[in-house]
Amino acid sequence: MATIDIRSVRKSYAQTEVIKGIDCAIADGEFLVMLGPSGCGKSTLLRMVAGLEPITKGEIAIGGRVVNDLEPKDRNIAMVFQNYALYPHMSVYENMAYGLKIKGMPKAEIDAAVKEAARILELGPFLDRKPRQLSGGQRQRVAMGRAIVRKPQVFLFDEPLSNLDAKLRTQMRVEIKRLQSQLAVTSLYVTHDQVEAMTLADRIMVMNAGVAEQVGTPLEVYRRPASTFVAGFIGAPAMNFMPGRMGADGRSVGVDGGLSFTLAEGAAAAGRPVTLGVRPEHLHPANEIPDATTIALRVELVEALGADTVVHGRIEGTSGPILARLPGTARVAIGDVLPLAPAPGELHLFDAETGRRMAA
């Protein structure tokens, strides 16, 4: 097994810098998910770890060895791609065995390694089939099996579930997590899907425009997002934001609509412009939270999702939309005015200029 150390890594194409100085240490056996929107640089960073993209500046070390100048084949890594990358004319067995055959491994050892991987991934009945005879989920398991047989120091996953439907993605998430826990191989996983990140990761690196906005456990980035970008990207529905200004006491925040919210602790100088955030799931009927500031939300749209009901509305005197996620049993209609209040300790405060988290 191996650690991965990403040290001040930068990547430029001509005059355009796409990775802007990322530092991160991944522990032996850790599952780190790189999460972000399309074009944020997450796949580029993964490809630099793999050796498929040269590094402009900085260092990448695997198992304590700097690999900047090593070819991919010499890094002892295995990569699982979005499009499976299977040989269509080869059987499942042959696809999984091919890399070992090229390395000159004895036939008996190849056979044992392939059959063990097939057992782990429940591919035994399919070893003689061609890829075209398999479902998308089965093909992705073959791609994973091909990585497993190599017994690498590091697994690299480049959006491996993007081509699967919702049900298969859920099944494969469970399989990947089970497999990684069983094998305890250091893993880097790229996705734009926050559900994948939250359910798979030991830690998440949230990326934005070539910068690592925050690195932390799934609950850390959910409960204490480091910026408005992270707060808006993590969570479904996304966090509500309200522009405001710090009061004279340094603890109260006045927002549009004449509302004022009191923070658990002092956070900024009086008069400073700030952004106040609250997640939709942390807005509750006001009668359940005594002494809290009440938001009168005029309902504009209701999404009944079964277990939950998502309410879209506006506060009188404001222009921005506010969402609330209520229990599925809630009876709400368009035009209703709902008295809601934020749960204690669930207000988030950000600097209006930089978007960075403040002390709330």
mmCIF file of C-alpha atoms in Angstrom, residues 231-360:
data_model
loop_
_atom_site.group_PDB
_atom_site.id
_atom_site.type_symbol
_atom_site.label_atom_id
_atom_site.label_comp_id
_atom_site.label_asym_id
_atom_site.label_seq_id
_atom_site.Cartn_x
_atom_site.Cartn_y
_atom_site.Cartn_z
ATOM 1 C CA ALA A 231 -21.878 25.388 0.838
ATOM 2 C CA GLY A 232 -23.772 25.698 -2.425
ATOM 3 C CA PHE A 233 -22.229 22.621 -4.023
ATOM 4 C CA ILE A 234 -22.651 20.219 -1.094
ATOM 5 C CA GLY A 235 -26.229 19.467 -0.096
ATOM 6 C CA ALA A 236 -29.433 18.884 -2.031
ATOM 7 C CA PRO A 237 -31.235 21.188 -2.304
ATOM 8 C CA ALA A 238 -28.418 23.719 -2.093
ATOM 9 C CA MET A 239 -27.941 26.051 0.869
ATOM 10 C CA ASN A 240 -30.007 29.244 0.997
ATOM 11 C CA PHE A 241 -27.990 32.478 0.977
ATOM 12 C CA MET A 242 -29.186 35.864 2.228
ATOM 13 C CA PRO A 243 -27.121 39.063 1.864
ATOM 14 C CA GLY A 244 -26.806 40.926 5.143
ATOM 15 C CA ARG A 245 -24.796 43.195 7.419
ATOM 16 C CA MET A 246 -23.366 42.660 10.893
ATOM 17 C CA GLY A 247 -25.130 44.486 13.697
ATOM 18 C CA ALA A 248 -23.526 46.764 16.282
ATOM 19 C CA ASP A 249 -23.089 43.875 18.742
ATOM 20 C CA GLY A 250 -21.047 41.768 16.305
ATOM 21 C CA ARG A 251 -23.447 38.831 16.825
ATOM 22 C CA SER A 252 -26.642 39.821 15.052
ATOM 23 C CA VAL A 253 -27.038 39.866 11.272
ATOM 24 C CA GLY A 254 -29.646 41.997 9.546
ATOM 25 C CA VAL A 255 -30.854 40.697 6.166
ATOM 26 C CA ASP A 256 -33.280 41.863 3.495
ATOM 27 C CA GLY A 257 -36.905 41.949 4.540
ATOM 28 C CA GLY A 258 -36.135 43.578 7.887
ATOM 29 C CA LEU A 259 -35.148 40.301 9.567
ATOM 30 C CA SER A 260 -32.375 39.938 12.128
ATOM 31 C CA PHE A 261 -30.708 36.678 13.188
ATOM 32 C CA THR A 262 -28.529 36.182 16.264
ATOM 33 C CA LEU A 263 -25.423 34.041 15.942
ATOM 34 C CA ALA A 264 -24.111 31.656 18.590
ATOM 35 C CA GLU A 265 -20.844 33.630 18.811
ATOM 36 C CA GLY A 266 -19.388 36.929 17.668
ATOM 37 C CA ALA A 267 -18.022 36.822 14.150
ATOM 38 C CA ALA A 268 -17.234 40.183 12.595
ATOM 39 C CA ALA A 269 -17.002 43.933 13.037
ATOM 40 C CA ALA A 270 -20.205 45.932 13.116
ATOM 41 C CA GLY A 271 -21.469 47.047 9.734
ATOM 42 C CA ARG A 272 -19.471 44.494 7.763
ATOM 43 C CA PRO A 273 -21.306 43.086 4.713
ATOM 44 C CA VAL A 274 -21.811 39.328 5.041
ATOM 45 C CA THR A 275 -23.714 36.422 3.531
ATOM 46 C CA LEU A 276 -25.908 34.382 5.845
ATOM 47 C CA GLY A 277 -26.568 30.759 4.912
ATOM 48 C CA VAL A 278 -29.048 28.142 6.113
ATOM 49 C CA ARG A 279 -29.724 24.731 4.620
ATOM 50 C CA PRO A 280 -33.287 23.941 3.465
ATOM 51 C CA GLU A 281 -33.444 20.934 5.829
ATOM 52 C CA HIS A 282 -32.627 23.195 8.783
ATOM 53 C CA LEU A 283 -35.732 25.358 8.350
ATOM 54 C CA HIS A 284 -38.531 24.061 10.580
ATOM 55 C CA PRO A 285 -42.042 25.195 11.536
ATOM 56 C CA ALA A 286 -41.526 28.241 13.753
ATOM 57 C CA ASN A 287 -43.666 26.829 16.577
ATOM 58 C CA GLU A 288 -41.078 24.035 17.014
ATOM 59 C CA ILE A 289 -38.231 26.516 17.693
ATOM 60 C CA PRO A 290 -39.130 29.049 20.394
ATOM 61 C CA ASP A 291 -37.330 32.403 20.556
ATOM 62 C CA ALA A 292 -35.973 32.066 17.013
ATOM 63 C CA THR A 293 -36.437 34.629 14.244
ATOM 64 C CA THR A 294 -39.424 33.646 12.114
ATOM 65 C CA ILE A 295 -39.258 33.643 8.323
ATOM 66 C CA ALA A 296 -42.622 34.161 6.617
ATOM 67 C CA LEU A 297 -42.146 32.164 3.416
ATOM 68 C CA ARG A 298 -44.716 32.711 0.670
ATOM 69 C CA VAL A 299 -44.914 29.421 -1.271
ATOM 70 C CA GLU A 300 -44.398 29.570 -5.056
ATOM 71 C CA LEU A 301 -43.768 25.905 -5.869
ATOM 72 C CA VAL A 302 -44.160 22.577 -4.071
ATOM 73 C CA GLU A 303 -42.172 19.442 -4.973
ATOM 74 C CA ALA A 304 -43.694 16.371 -3.322
ATOM 75 C CA LEU A 305 -40.891 13.777 -3.339
ATOM 76 C CA GLY A 306 -42.447 11.160 -1.092
ATOM 77 C CA ALA A 307 -40.273 11.106 2.006
ATOM 78 C CA ASP A 308 -39.656 14.860 1.673
ATOM 79 C CA THR A 309 -41.501 17.905 0.397
ATOM 80 C CA VAL A 310 -39.335 20.691 -1.040
ATOM 81 C CA VAL A 311 -40.970 24.103 -0.841
ATOM 82 C CA HIS A 312 -39.813 27.009 -3.019
ATOM 83 C CA GLY A 313 -40.786 30.503 -1.943
ATOM 84 C CA ARG A 314 -39.765 34.054 -1.097
ATOM 85 C CA ILE A 315 -39.628 36.219 1.986
ATOM 86 C CA GLU A 316 -41.695 39.379 1.768
ATOM 87 C CA GLY A 317 -39.499 42.301 0.772
ATOM 88 C CA THR A 318 -36.708 40.192 -0.759
ATOM 89 C CA SER A 319 -35.907 39.109 -4.299
ATOM 90 C CA GLY A 320 -33.968 35.890 -3.718
ATOM 91 C CA PRO A 321 -35.645 32.459 -3.582
ATOM 92 C CA ILE A 322 -35.661 30.413 -0.372
ATOM 93 C CA LEU A 323 -36.067 26.625 -0.243
ATOM 94 C CA ALA A 324 -37.252 24.531 2.689
ATOM 95 C CA ARG A 325 -37.125 20.743 2.894
ATOM 96 C CA LEU A 326 -40.014 19.535 5.023
ATOM 97 C CA PRO A 327 -41.299 16.053 5.885
ATOM 98 C CA GLY A 328 -43.332 14.318 3.178
ATOM 99 C CA THR A 329 -46.384 14.525 5.435
ATOM 100 C CA ALA A 330 -46.388 18.353 5.267
ATOM 101 C CA ARG A 331 -49.536 19.815 3.711
ATOM 102 C CA VAL A 332 -48.459 22.836 1.703
ATOM 103 C CA ALA A 333 -50.051 24.620 -1.248
ATOM 104 C CA ILE A 334 -48.927 27.400 -3.581
ATOM 105 C CA GLY A 335 -49.815 30.765 -2.065
ATOM 106 C CA ASP A 336 -49.525 29.609 1.552
ATOM 107 C CA VAL A 337 -47.404 31.670 3.925
ATOM 108 C CA LEU A 338 -45.279 29.346 6.068
ATOM 109 C CA PRO A 339 -43.785 30.570 9.362
ATOM 110 C CA LEU A 340 -40.353 28.900 9.483
ATOM 111 C CA ALA A 341 -37.294 29.276 11.698
ATOM 112 C CA PRO A 342 -33.678 28.046 11.453
ATOM 113 C CA ALA A 343 -32.622 25.265 13.811
ATOM 114 C CA PRO A 344 -30.308 26.427 16.638
ATOM 115 C CA GLY A 345 -26.654 26.455 15.616
ATOM 116 C CA GLU A 346 -27.421 25.889 11.935
ATOM 117 C CA LEU A 347 -26.716 29.379 10.602
ATOM 118 C CA HIS A 348 -23.572 29.814 8.467
ATOM 119 C CA LEU A 349 -21.776 33.117 8.019
ATOM 120 C CA PHE A 350 -19.543 34.011 5.066
ATOM 121 C CA ASP A 351 -17.582 37.099 4.079
ATOM 122 C CA ALA A 352 -19.570 38.875 1.377
ATOM 123 C CA GLU A 353 -16.429 39.854 -0.512
ATOM 124 C CA THR A 354 -14.328 36.685 -0.446
ATOM 125 C CA GLY A 355 -17.026 34.060 0.118
ATOM 126 C CA ARG A 356 -14.885 32.469 2.860
ATOM 127 C CA ARG A 357 -16.418 31.145 6.045
ATOM 128 C CA MET A 358 -16.461 33.297 9.135
ATOM 129 C CA ALA A 359 -16.872 32.201 12.753
ATOM 130 C CA ALA A 360 -20.580 31.228 12.727
#
